[in-house]
Amino acid sequence: MKAFVPLLLSSTLLFGCSHQEATAPESKTATASQPYQSITTQEDTSQWWKSAIFYEIWPRSFQDSDGDGSGDFKGMTNKLDYLKDLGITGIWLTPVFEAPSYHGYDFQDFYNVESDYGSMADFEHFIQESHKRGIKVILDLVLNHISDKHEWFIKSANKVPGYEDYFIWRDDRPADWGQAWSPKPNPTAVWHWNETRKAYYYGAFGGTQPDLNLAKKVVVDELNKLATFWLKKGVDGFRLDAVRYAIEEGKFPLQADTQGTLDYWTAFTQHVKSINPDAMLVAEAWTGLDIVGKYRNNGKGLDSAFDFDFGYIVIDFLNPKAAKSADFGTLSTTGLKQNRENLWMNLQNRKAAAPMTYFSPFLTNHDQNRIMHTLENDMAKAKIAASVLMTTPGTLYMYYGEEIGMSQFKTGDDQYRRAIMQWSEENTAGFNTTGNFWLDQGKWFPWVKDHKGWWADYWKTLQGTGNSVAAQAADENSLYNHYKRLIKTRNENTTLMYPDEIRYYPVDNVDVWLVENISEKGTNWVVVNLNPTQSATFTVPKALQGTRKELLTGSKKTMGASVTLKPTETLVF
Ligand SMILES: [Ca+2]
Ligand SMILES: [Ca+2]
Ligand SMILES: [Ca+2]
């Protein structure tokens, strides 16, 4: 649905533009006759993931069924009803293949599940039980690199015939290479000595995670085979790690986003679709949206990609001071407005880079400090973040614990971002019945001398203060119930998922985020007071005036000529 404005059309005609240029005018500023700015989109809405809300689980921290301190498949299966009740329709599992590390991003065996998490039968049961509840499951796939303990690497180091080029070897260390995300040469960071082969190998993420040689057909075929294996187990797709670094074509900038890399992912997508046309691939390409959009390759490439900008801009207006120091990789902060304009800019950038719903917005993931920590444990701000996430278009992702505002003990190590899920107010937080916690077991942190556990002590400081699922479920005003209402509303309104047109009303109070989503199914208005402490009075656009059912509360609400929103108040019509 498109609403063209005569004023704009006439100014376009003044310059004698061609028909092509005149087909999609977009207003730059709102005017009295058109008090909104508008984006129109044409979305393919037939694919299941376009309406999905994914929940990222860190399996080791979610639920421990046997009490050994590590979460497991049976534990996750026990919690599927919880996720269904929350309204989740997809699960992203961080790595579940056998690996030596606690995090699993260094695969040792592609064809076996992580033994700490249970058996293959436990895994298959988890998939079946998820599907029974209408929940899809995608696995985390790291194809750029594998563990240096994987047999391929050992064979390659020993020059076993056929395996010589599985990795990227050099006799001399190339002096001008460096980390793929930094223009500074730093050859020792990426070229690692191997004593067996007496040569250097490339490992963008360190010596224990050597890069595979994805320019070699036999390697590509092996990785396609492993994708086939898991698709046949019934998984619904993959979250693809570090896609930007697949194929290097030389020193920086040819270590990232190369043509070879784009082609590799397009070919991988085609392979996956040949096995299961409904499987979904979502890319972790941690960079600007214009580059991220390229991985779509005009519909032949990846299905979706994370919108890393989204969480950043939310933090930028909720806690600008934290945004300045937040670790958001290479994202440029130029142009951020520290207010609602951020959100509008993000939608425009998504639209400019690809069909808008190619992008998967989220607040934070396992590689970032938890949003609640970055928002300084301010529950009001967390509610605003939830409101803007759950009403934005695209496939949405949330990180386990975000629904209860899980924070973190401290910063400085990834483990603090990946802590035990807080289910109940018990001493074990409902994680298990033994009080064993992997975070307190030194064996997972071999690089730490005299590892001291911290989680059990940290939990004691939180216990009894409303930081668990159980406590928040019992409180109508909790963040958890706010999320639940938002998710339900989104799941019931496809216009929120993939509008044909989004109208942004820059009303006379900068704290008010007001958009009208329009599709052939109807209209959904979203009104959010972005201020966590102050009420916000604004002049209501004529089109919104009147009495409607407010979807989060289910009750009728009248919007007069002027309305005052309470701090954080969110209305969806
Ligand atoms: Ca366990
Ligand atoms: Ca293991
Ligand atoms: Ca690579």
Coordinates of C-alpha atoms and ligand atoms in Angstrom, one line a residue:
M1 CA 0.0 0.0 0.0
K2 CA 1.4 3.3 -1.0
A3 CA 0.3 6.9 -0.4
F4 CA 1.9 9.3 -2.8
V5 CA 1.9 13.0 -1.9
P6 CA 1.0 15.4 -4.7
L7 CA 3.5 18.0 -3.4
L8 CA 6.3 15.5 -3.8
L9 CA 5.2 14.3 -7.2
S10 CA 5.0 17.8 -8.5
S11 CA 8.5 18.7 -7.3
T12 CA 9.8 15.5 -8.9
L13 CA 8.1 16.4 -12.2
L14 CA 9.8 19.8 -12.0
F15 CA 13.1 18.1 -12.5
G16 CA 11.8 16.0 -15.4
C17 CA 12.5 12.7 -13.8
S18 CA 11.9 9.4 -15.6
H19 CA 9.0 7.2 -14.6
Q20 CA 11.4 4.9 -12.8
E21 CA 12.6 7.6 -10.5
A22 CA 9.1 8.8 -9.8
T23 CA 7.8 5.4 -8.8
A24 CA 9.0 5.4 -5.2
P25 CA 9.1 8.9 -3.7
E26 CA 9.8 9.0 0.0
S27 CA 9.1 12.1 2.0
K28 CA 12.1 13.6 3.7
T29 CA 10.4 15.8 6.2
A30 CA 6.9 15.6 7.7
T31 CA 4.6 18.5 6.7
A32 CA 1.2 19.8 7.9
S33 CA -0.6 18.0 5.1
Q34 CA 1.6 14.8 5.7
P35 CA 2.7 14.7 9.3
Y36 CA 4.8 11.6 8.8
Q37 CA 7.8 10.2 6.9
S38 CA 7.3 6.9 5.1
I39 CA 9.1 3.8 4.0
T40 CA 7.4 1.4 1.6
T41 CA 8.5 -2.2 1.2
Q42 CA 7.6 -5.2 -0.8
E43 CA 8.3 -8.2 1.4
D44 CA 8.1 -11.9 0.6
T45 CA 6.1 -13.0 3.6
S46 CA 5.7 -16.7 2.6
Q47 CA 8.8 -17.9 4.5
W48 CA 8.2 -19.2 8.0
W49 CA 11.0 -17.2 9.6
K50 CA 9.4 -13.9 8.6
S51 CA 7.0 -14.3 11.5
A52 CA 9.4 -16.0 13.9
I53 CA 10.7 -14.9 17.3
F54 CA 13.9 -16.8 18.1
Y55 CA 15.4 -17.4 21.5
E56 CA 19.1 -17.8 21.7
I57 CA 20.1 -20.5 24.2
W58 CA 23.5 -21.0 25.7
P59 CA 23.0 -24.7 26.4
R60 CA 25.6 -25.0 29.1
S61 CA 23.8 -22.4 31.2
F62 CA 20.1 -23.1 30.6
Q63 CA 19.0 -26.1 32.6
D64 CA 21.1 -29.0 34.0
S65 CA 19.1 -32.2 34.3
D66 CA 21.8 -34.5 35.8
G67 CA 23.4 -32.0 38.2
D68 CA 26.9 -32.1 36.8
G69 CA 27.0 -28.4 36.5
S70 CA 26.5 -28.1 32.7
G71 CA 23.1 -27.6 31.1
D72 CA 22.0 -30.3 28.7
F73 CA 19.5 -31.4 26.1
K74 CA 17.2 -33.0 28.7
G75 CA 17.2 -29.8 30.6
M76 CA 16.3 -27.7 27.5
T77 CA 13.6 -30.2 26.7
N78 CA 12.2 -29.7 30.2
K79 CA 11.9 -26.0 29.5
L80 CA 10.2 -26.1 26.1
D81 CA 6.8 -25.5 27.7
Y82 CA 8.2 -22.4 29.3
L83 CA 9.4 -21.1 25.9
K84 CA 6.1 -21.9 24.2
D85 CA 4.2 -20.1 27.0
L86 CA 6.5 -17.1 26.5
G87 CA 5.5 -17.1 22.8
I88 CA 8.8 -18.2 21.3
T89 CA 8.6 -19.8 17.9
G90 CA 12.3 -20.5 17.2
I91 CA 15.4 -21.6 19.1
W92 CA 18.9 -20.8 18.2
L93 CA 21.3 -23.2 20.0
T94 CA 24.9 -22.0 20.3
P95 CA 27.2 -24.8 19.3
V96 CA 26.2 -28.3 20.3
F97 CA 28.8 -30.4 18.4
E98 CA 31.6 -32.1 20.3
A99 CA 34.3 -29.6 21.1
P100 CA 37.1 -29.2 23.7
S101 CA 36.2 -25.7 24.9
Y102 CA 33.3 -24.7 27.2
H103 CA 31.8 -22.6 24.4
G104 CA 32.0 -25.1 21.6
Y105 CA 32.9 -22.7 18.8
D106 CA 35.9 -25.0 18.0
F107 CA 34.3 -28.1 16.6
Q108 CA 36.2 -31.3 17.1
D109 CA 33.6 -33.7 15.7
F110 CA 30.9 -32.5 13.3
Y111 CA 28.9 -35.6 13.5
N112 CA 28.5 -36.0 17.3
V113 CA 26.7 -33.8 19.8
E114 CA 28.7 -32.4 22.7
S115 CA 28.9 -35.2 25.2
D116 CA 28.4 -32.8 28.1
Y117 CA 24.9 -32.1 26.7
G118 CA 23.8 -35.7 26.4
S119 CA 23.4 -38.3 23.7
M120 CA 22.3 -38.0 20.1
A121 CA 19.0 -39.6 21.2
D122 CA 18.6 -36.8 23.7
F123 CA 19.3 -34.3 21.0
E124 CA 16.8 -35.9 18.6
H125 CA 14.2 -36.0 21.4
F126 CA 14.7 -32.3 22.0
I127 CA 14.2 -31.5 18.2
Q128 CA 11.0 -33.6 18.2
E129 CA 9.6 -32.1 21.3
S130 CA 10.4 -28.6 20.0
H131 CA 8.6 -29.3 16.7
K132 CA 5.6 -30.7 18.6
R133 CA 5.2 -27.3 20.2
G134 CA 5.6 -25.4 16.9
I135 CA 9.1 -24.3 17.7
K136 CA 11.8 -24.4 15.0
V137 CA 15.4 -25.1 16.0
I138 CA 18.5 -23.8 14.2
L139 CA 22.1 -24.8 15.0
D140 CA 25.1 -22.6 15.2
L141 CA 27.5 -23.6 12.4
V142 CA 31.1 -22.4 12.3
L143 CA 32.5 -23.2 8.9
N144 CA 35.3 -20.7 8.9
H145 CA 37.5 -22.6 11.3
I146 CA 37.7 -25.7 13.5
S147 CA 39.6 -26.9 16.5
D148 CA 43.3 -27.5 16.1
K149 CA 42.5 -30.8 17.8
H150 CA 40.3 -31.9 14.9
E151 CA 41.7 -34.8 13.0
W152 CA 41.8 -32.8 9.8
F153 CA 44.2 -30.3 11.3
I154 CA 46.4 -33.1 12.7
K155 CA 46.5 -34.8 9.3
S156 CA 47.2 -31.6 7.5
A157 CA 50.0 -30.8 9.9
N158 CA 51.4 -34.2 9.1
K159 CA 50.9 -33.7 5.4
V160 CA 48.8 -36.8 5.1
P161 CA 48.0 -37.1 1.3
G162 CA 44.7 -35.4 0.5
Y163 CA 44.8 -33.2 3.6
E164 CA 47.8 -31.0 2.8
D165 CA 45.7 -28.0 1.8
Y166 CA 42.7 -28.3 4.1
F167 CA 44.2 -25.3 5.9
I168 CA 46.0 -22.2 4.8
W169 CA 49.8 -22.8 5.1
R170 CA 52.8 -20.6 4.5
D171 CA 56.5 -21.3 4.9
D172 CA 57.1 -17.7 5.9
R173 CA 54.9 -15.5 8.0
P174 CA 53.2 -12.9 5.7
A175 CA 54.3 -9.7 7.2
D176 CA 51.5 -7.4 6.2
W177 CA 48.5 -9.5 7.3
G178 CA 46.6 -8.9 10.5
Q179 CA 43.2 -9.3 12.2
A180 CA 40.6 -9.2 9.5
W181 CA 38.6 -6.5 11.4
S182 CA 41.6 -4.2 11.9
P183 CA 43.6 -2.3 9.2
K184 CA 46.7 -2.6 11.4
P185 CA 49.2 -5.3 10.4
N186 CA 49.6 -7.8 13.1
P187 CA 50.9 -11.0 11.6
T188 CA 51.5 -12.8 14.8
A189 CA 47.8 -12.5 15.7
V190 CA 46.7 -14.5 12.6
W191 CA 49.7 -16.6 11.4
H192 CA 50.6 -19.3 13.8
W193 CA 53.6 -21.6 13.9
N194 CA 53.1 -25.3 13.7
E195 CA 56.0 -27.4 14.9
T196 CA 55.0 -30.6 13.2
R197 CA 54.8 -29.1 9.7
K198 CA 57.4 -26.4 10.4
A199 CA 55.1 -23.9 8.8
Y200 CA 52.6 -21.1 9.6
Y201 CA 48.9 -21.5 9.3
Y202 CA 46.2 -18.9 9.2
G203 CA 43.8 -18.6 12.1
A204 CA 41.8 -15.4 12.2
F205 CA 40.5 -16.2 15.7
G206 CA 43.7 -17.5 17.1
G207 CA 46.0 -20.5 17.0
T208 CA 43.5 -23.0 18.5
Q209 CA 41.0 -22.3 15.7
P210 CA 42.7 -22.6 12.3
D211 CA 40.8 -21.3 9.3
L212 CA 39.7 -24.0 6.9
N213 CA 40.7 -23.6 3.3
L214 CA 37.3 -22.9 1.8
A215 CA 38.7 -22.3 -1.6
K216 CA 39.3 -26.1 -1.8
K217 CA 36.5 -28.2 -3.2
V218 CA 37.0 -31.2 -1.1
V219 CA 36.7 -29.0 2.1
V220 CA 33.6 -27.4 0.7
D221 CA 32.1 -30.8 -0.1
E222 CA 32.9 -32.0 3.4
L223 CA 31.1 -29.0 5.0
N224 CA 28.1 -29.4 2.7
K225 CA 28.0 -33.1 3.8
L226 CA 27.8 -32.1 7.5
A227 CA 25.0 -29.6 6.8
T228 CA 23.1 -32.4 5.0
F229 CA 23.6 -34.6 8.0
W230 CA 22.0 -32.2 10.5
L231 CA 19.3 -31.1 8.1
K232 CA 18.3 -34.8 7.9
K233 CA 18.2 -34.9 11.7
G234 CA 15.4 -32.4 11.4
V235 CA 17.0 -29.1 12.2
D236 CA 15.4 -26.1 10.6
G237 CA 18.4 -24.2 9.6
F238 CA 21.7 -22.7 10.8
R239 CA 23.0 -19.6 12.3
L240 CA 26.3 -19.0 10.5
D241 CA 29.2 -17.8 12.5
A242 CA 31.7 -15.2 11.3
V243 CA 30.5 -15.3 7.6
R244 CA 32.7 -12.3 6.7
Y245 CA 35.9 -14.2 6.9
A246 CA 35.3 -17.3 4.8
I247 CA 37.8 -16.8 2.0
E248 CA 40.8 -14.6 2.3
E249 CA 42.2 -13.1 -0.9
G250 CA 45.2 -11.3 0.6
K251 CA 46.1 -8.8 3.3
F252 CA 43.5 -6.4 4.8
P253 CA 40.9 -5.5 3.4
L254 CA 40.9 -8.7 1.4
Q255 CA 40.6 -10.8 4.6
A256 CA 36.9 -10.0 4.9
D257 CA 33.8 -9.6 2.7
T258 CA 35.7 -10.8 -0.4
Q259 CA 33.9 -11.8 -3.6
G260 CA 35.1 -15.3 -2.9
T261 CA 33.4 -15.2 0.5
L262 CA 30.1 -13.9 -1.0
D263 CA 30.2 -16.6 -3.6
Y264 CA 31.0 -19.3 -1.0
W265 CA 27.9 -18.5 1.0
T266 CA 25.7 -18.3 -2.1
A267 CA 26.8 -21.8 -3.0
F268 CA 26.3 -23.0 0.5
T269 CA 22.8 -21.6 0.5
Q270 CA 22.0 -23.4 -2.7
H271 CA 23.3 -26.7 -1.3
V272 CA 21.2 -26.3 1.9
K273 CA 18.0 -25.5 -0.1
S274 CA 18.6 -28.5 -2.3
I275 CA 18.3 -30.6 0.9
N276 CA 15.5 -28.7 2.5
P277 CA 14.0 -25.7 0.6
D278 CA 12.4 -24.4 3.9
A279 CA 15.7 -24.4 5.8
M280 CA 16.7 -20.9 7.0
L281 CA 20.2 -19.5 7.1
V282 CA 21.0 -16.4 9.2
A283 CA 24.3 -14.7 9.0
E284 CA 26.5 -13.3 11.7
A285 CA 28.1 -10.5 9.7
W286 CA 29.1 -8.0 12.3
T287 CA 29.5 -4.8 10.2
G288 CA 27.5 -2.0 8.6
L289 CA 24.1 -3.0 7.1
D290 CA 25.2 -1.9 3.6
I291 CA 27.8 -4.7 3.6
V292 CA 25.5 -7.1 5.5
G293 CA 22.9 -6.7 2.7
K294 CA 25.4 -8.1 0.1
Y295 CA 25.2 -11.5 1.6
R296 CA 21.7 -11.8 0.4
N297 CA 23.0 -11.7 -3.2
N298 CA 19.7 -10.6 -4.7
G299 CA 17.8 -13.6 -3.2
K300 CA 20.3 -16.3 -4.2
G301 CA 22.4 -15.9 -1.0
L302 CA 21.7 -16.1 2.7
D303 CA 18.1 -15.7 3.9
S304 CA 18.7 -13.4 6.8
A305 CA 21.3 -11.5 8.7
F306 CA 21.5 -10.0 12.1
D307 CA 21.0 -6.3 12.5
F308 CA 23.8 -5.5 14.9
D309 CA 23.0 -1.7 14.6
F310 CA 19.6 -2.2 16.2
G311 CA 20.8 -3.0 19.7
Y312 CA 23.4 -0.4 19.6
I313 CA 21.1 2.4 18.7
V314 CA 18.7 1.4 21.4
I315 CA 21.5 1.7 23.9
D316 CA 22.5 5.0 22.3
F317 CA 19.3 6.6 23.3
L318 CA 18.7 4.8 26.6
N319 CA 22.2 5.1 28.0
P320 CA 24.3 7.3 25.7
K321 CA 27.3 7.2 28.1
A322 CA 27.4 3.4 27.9
A323 CA 27.0 3.4 24.1
K324 CA 30.2 5.4 23.8
S325 CA 32.2 2.6 25.5
A326 CA 30.1 -0.4 24.4
D327 CA 32.0 -2.9 22.4
F328 CA 30.1 -3.0 19.2
G329 CA 33.0 -4.0 16.9
T330 CA 33.5 -1.8 13.9
L331 CA 30.2 -0.1 13.8
S332 CA 30.5 3.6 13.1
T333 CA 28.7 5.8 15.7
T334 CA 28.5 8.7 13.3
G335 CA 25.1 10.0 12.8
L336 CA 23.5 8.6 15.9
K337 CA 21.1 11.0 17.5
Q338 CA 20.6 9.6 21.0
N339 CA 16.9 9.7 20.5
R340 CA 14.0 8.3 18.4
E341 CA 15.6 9.4 15.2
N342 CA 18.0 6.5 15.7
L343 CA 15.2 4.0 15.2
W344 CA 13.9 5.7 12.1
M345 CA 17.4 5.8 10.7
N346 CA 17.9 2.1 11.3
L347 CA 14.7 1.3 9.4
Q348 CA 15.8 3.4 6.5
N349 CA 19.2 1.8 6.5
R350 CA 17.7 -1.7 6.5
K351 CA 15.4 -0.8 3.6
A352 CA 18.3 0.7 1.7
A353 CA 20.4 -2.4 2.1
A354 CA 17.9 -5.2 1.3
P355 CA 14.3 -6.1 1.6
M356 CA 13.6 -4.9 5.2
T357 CA 12.7 -8.2 6.7
Y358 CA 16.0 -9.8 5.5
F359 CA 17.4 -8.2 8.7
S360 CA 17.1 -9.8 12.1
P361 CA 17.1 -7.2 14.9
F362 CA 18.1 -8.1 18.4
L363 CA 19.3 -6.3 21.5
T364 CA 22.4 -8.4 22.5
N365 CA 23.9 -11.8 22.1
H366 CA 26.5 -14.0 23.8
D367 CA 29.4 -11.9 22.5
Q368 CA 28.1 -8.7 24.0
N369 CA 27.5 -7.4 27.5
R370 CA 23.9 -8.1 28.5
I371 CA 21.6 -5.3 27.7
M372 CA 20.5 -5.1 31.3
H373 CA 24.1 -4.6 32.4
T374 CA 24.6 -1.9 29.8
L375 CA 21.4 -0.2 30.9
E376 CA 22.8 -0.2 34.5
N377 CA 20.1 -2.6 35.7
D378 CA 17.4 0.0 35.1
M379 CA 14.1 -2.1 34.7
A380 CA 12.3 0.9 33.1
K381 CA 14.9 1.2 30.4
A382 CA 14.8 -2.6 29.8
K383 CA 11.0 -2.3 29.2
I384 CA 11.5 0.4 26.6
A385 CA 14.2 -1.8 24.9
A386 CA 11.7 -4.7 24.9
S387 CA 8.9 -2.5 23.4
V388 CA 11.0 -1.2 20.5
L389 CA 12.4 -4.7 19.7
M390 CA 9.1 -6.5 19.7
T391 CA 7.4 -4.0 17.5
T392 CA 10.1 -3.7 14.8
P393 CA 9.9 -5.6 11.5
G394 CA 12.0 -8.6 10.7
T395 CA 12.8 -12.0 12.3
L396 CA 13.4 -11.2 15.9
Y397 CA 16.0 -12.7 18.3
M398 CA 16.3 -12.5 22.0
Y399 CA 19.0 -13.8 24.3
Y400 CA 18.1 -16.2 27.1
G401 CA 17.4 -14.3 30.3
E402 CA 16.7 -11.0 28.5
E403 CA 13.0 -11.5 29.3
I404 CA 13.8 -11.3 33.0
G405 CA 16.4 -8.6 32.7
M406 CA 19.3 -10.9 33.5
S407 CA 22.4 -8.8 34.2
Q408 CA 25.9 -9.9 34.7
F409 CA 28.4 -10.1 37.6
K410 CA 31.0 -8.0 35.9
T411 CA 32.6 -7.4 32.5
G412 CA 36.0 -8.4 31.1
D413 CA 35.4 -12.0 30.1
D414 CA 32.8 -13.6 27.9
Q415 CA 31.8 -16.1 30.7
Y416 CA 30.0 -13.2 32.5
R417 CA 27.7 -12.8 29.5
R418 CA 26.8 -16.5 29.5
A419 CA 25.8 -17.2 33.0
I420 CA 23.3 -19.6 34.6
M421 CA 19.7 -18.9 33.8
Q422 CA 17.8 -17.7 36.8
W423 CA 14.7 -19.8 37.0
S424 CA 13.7 -19.6 40.7
E425 CA 14.7 -18.0 44.0
E426 CA 16.2 -21.3 45.2
N427 CA 19.9 -21.6 46.1
T428 CA 20.5 -23.3 42.8
A429 CA 18.3 -20.8 40.9
G430 CA 16.4 -23.8 39.7
F431 CA 19.2 -24.6 37.3
N432 CA 19.7 -28.1 38.9
T433 CA 19.3 -29.8 42.2
T434 CA 23.0 -30.2 43.2
G435 CA 24.3 -26.6 43.2
N436 CA 27.1 -27.5 40.8
F437 CA 27.7 -24.7 38.3
W438 CA 30.1 -25.0 35.4
L439 CA 31.2 -21.4 35.9
D440 CA 32.6 -22.4 39.2
Q441 CA 34.5 -25.4 37.8
G442 CA 38.1 -24.6 36.9
K443 CA 38.4 -27.3 34.2
W444 CA 36.5 -25.0 31.7
F445 CA 39.1 -22.2 32.2
P446 CA 42.5 -23.9 31.7
W447 CA 44.0 -20.5 30.8
V448 CA 43.1 -19.1 34.2
K449 CA 45.6 -19.8 37.0
D450 CA 43.9 -20.7 40.3
H451 CA 40.4 -20.3 38.9
K452 CA 38.0 -19.1 41.5
G453 CA 34.3 -19.8 41.1
W454 CA 32.0 -16.8 41.3
W455 CA 28.5 -17.7 40.2
A456 CA 27.2 -19.2 43.4
D457 CA 28.4 -16.2 45.4
Y458 CA 26.9 -13.8 42.8
W459 CA 23.6 -15.5 42.9
K460 CA 23.5 -15.1 46.7
T461 CA 23.5 -11.4 46.2
L462 CA 20.5 -11.6 43.8
Q463 CA 18.4 -14.2 45.5
G464 CA 15.2 -12.9 46.8
T465 CA 15.2 -9.7 44.9
G466 CA 12.9 -10.6 42.0
N467 CA 15.5 -11.6 39.5
S468 CA 14.1 -15.1 38.6
V469 CA 11.5 -16.3 36.2
A470 CA 9.4 -17.5 39.2
A471 CA 9.4 -14.1 40.9
Q472 CA 8.6 -12.2 37.8
A473 CA 5.9 -14.5 36.5
A474 CA 4.0 -13.7 39.7
D475 CA 4.3 -9.9 39.2
E476 CA 2.0 -8.4 36.5
N477 CA 4.2 -5.4 36.2
S478 CA 7.4 -7.3 35.7
L479 CA 9.7 -7.2 32.6
Y480 CA 8.8 -10.8 32.0
N481 CA 5.1 -10.1 31.7
H482 CA 5.8 -7.1 29.6
Y483 CA 7.8 -9.3 27.2
K484 CA 5.0 -11.9 27.2
R485 CA 2.3 -9.3 26.3
L486 CA 4.5 -7.8 23.6
I487 CA 5.3 -11.3 22.1
K488 CA 1.7 -12.3 22.1
T489 CA 0.7 -9.1 20.4
R490 CA 3.4 -9.5 17.7
N491 CA 2.5 -13.2 17.1
E492 CA -1.1 -12.2 16.5
N493 CA -0.4 -9.3 14.1
T494 CA 1.5 -10.0 10.9
T495 CA 1.4 -6.3 10.0
L496 CA 4.0 -5.8 12.8
M497 CA 6.2 -8.5 11.3
Y498 CA 6.2 -7.3 7.7
P499 CA 4.4 -4.1 7.0
D500 CA 4.1 -2.9 3.4
E501 CA 4.5 0.7 4.6
I502 CA 5.9 2.2 7.8
R503 CA 4.9 5.8 8.7
Y504 CA 7.0 7.5 11.3
Y505 CA 5.3 10.5 13.0
P506 CA 7.9 13.0 14.5
V507 CA 5.3 14.3 16.9
D508 CA 6.0 17.4 19.1
N509 CA 7.7 15.5 21.9
V510 CA 11.0 13.9 21.1
D511 CA 10.5 11.1 23.7
V512 CA 7.5 9.7 21.8
W513 CA 8.2 7.0 19.2
L514 CA 5.1 6.8 17.0
V515 CA 4.8 4.6 13.9
E516 CA 1.9 3.4 11.9
N517 CA 2.5 0.0 10.2
I518 CA 0.3 -0.7 7.2
S519 CA -0.4 -3.8 5.3
E520 CA -3.3 -5.3 3.3
K521 CA -4.3 -7.0 6.6
G522 CA -4.8 -3.6 8.3
T523 CA -2.9 -1.1 10.4
N524 CA -1.0 -1.4 13.6
W525 CA 0.0 1.7 15.5
V526 CA 2.9 1.6 17.9
V527 CA 3.3 4.4 20.5
V528 CA 6.2 4.2 23.0
N529 CA 7.4 6.8 25.6
L530 CA 11.1 6.4 25.3
N531 CA 11.7 8.2 28.5
P532 CA 12.1 5.9 31.5
T533 CA 11.4 8.5 34.2
Q534 CA 9.3 11.3 32.7
S535 CA 5.8 11.3 31.3
A536 CA 5.4 12.6 27.8
T537 CA 2.6 14.8 26.5
F538 CA 2.2 15.0 22.7
T539 CA -0.2 16.2 20.0
V540 CA -1.9 13.1 18.6
P541 CA -2.0 12.9 14.8
K542 CA -5.5 13.2 13.4
A543 CA -5.3 9.7 12.0
L544 CA -4.7 8.2 15.4
Q545 CA -7.4 10.1 17.2
G546 CA -10.4 8.1 18.4
T547 CA -11.2 5.0 20.4
R548 CA -9.5 1.7 19.7
K549 CA -8.7 -1.6 21.4
E550 CA -5.2 -1.4 22.8
L551 CA -3.6 -4.8 22.2
L552 CA -1.2 -5.2 25.1
T553 CA -3.9 -4.6 27.7
G554 CA -6.9 -5.8 25.6
S555 CA -8.9 -2.8 26.7
K556 CA -10.4 0.2 24.9
K557 CA -8.3 3.4 24.8
T558 CA -9.3 6.8 23.6
M559 CA -6.7 9.0 22.0
G560 CA -7.8 12.6 22.1
A561 CA -6.1 15.6 20.5
S562 CA -3.4 15.5 23.2
V563 CA -2.3 12.5 25.2
T564 CA 0.1 12.0 28.1
L565 CA 2.0 8.8 28.3
K566 CA 3.4 7.5 31.6
P567 CA 7.2 6.8 31.7
T568 CA 8.0 3.7 29.5
E569 CA 4.3 3.4 28.5
T570 CA 3.8 1.4 25.3
L571 CA 0.5 1.3 23.3
V572 CA -0.1 -0.9 20.3
F573 CA -3.4 -0.5 18.4
Ligands
CA1 CA 24.2 -31.7 32.8
CA2 CA 33.5 -31.5 24.9
CA3 CA 38.6 -17.9 6.5

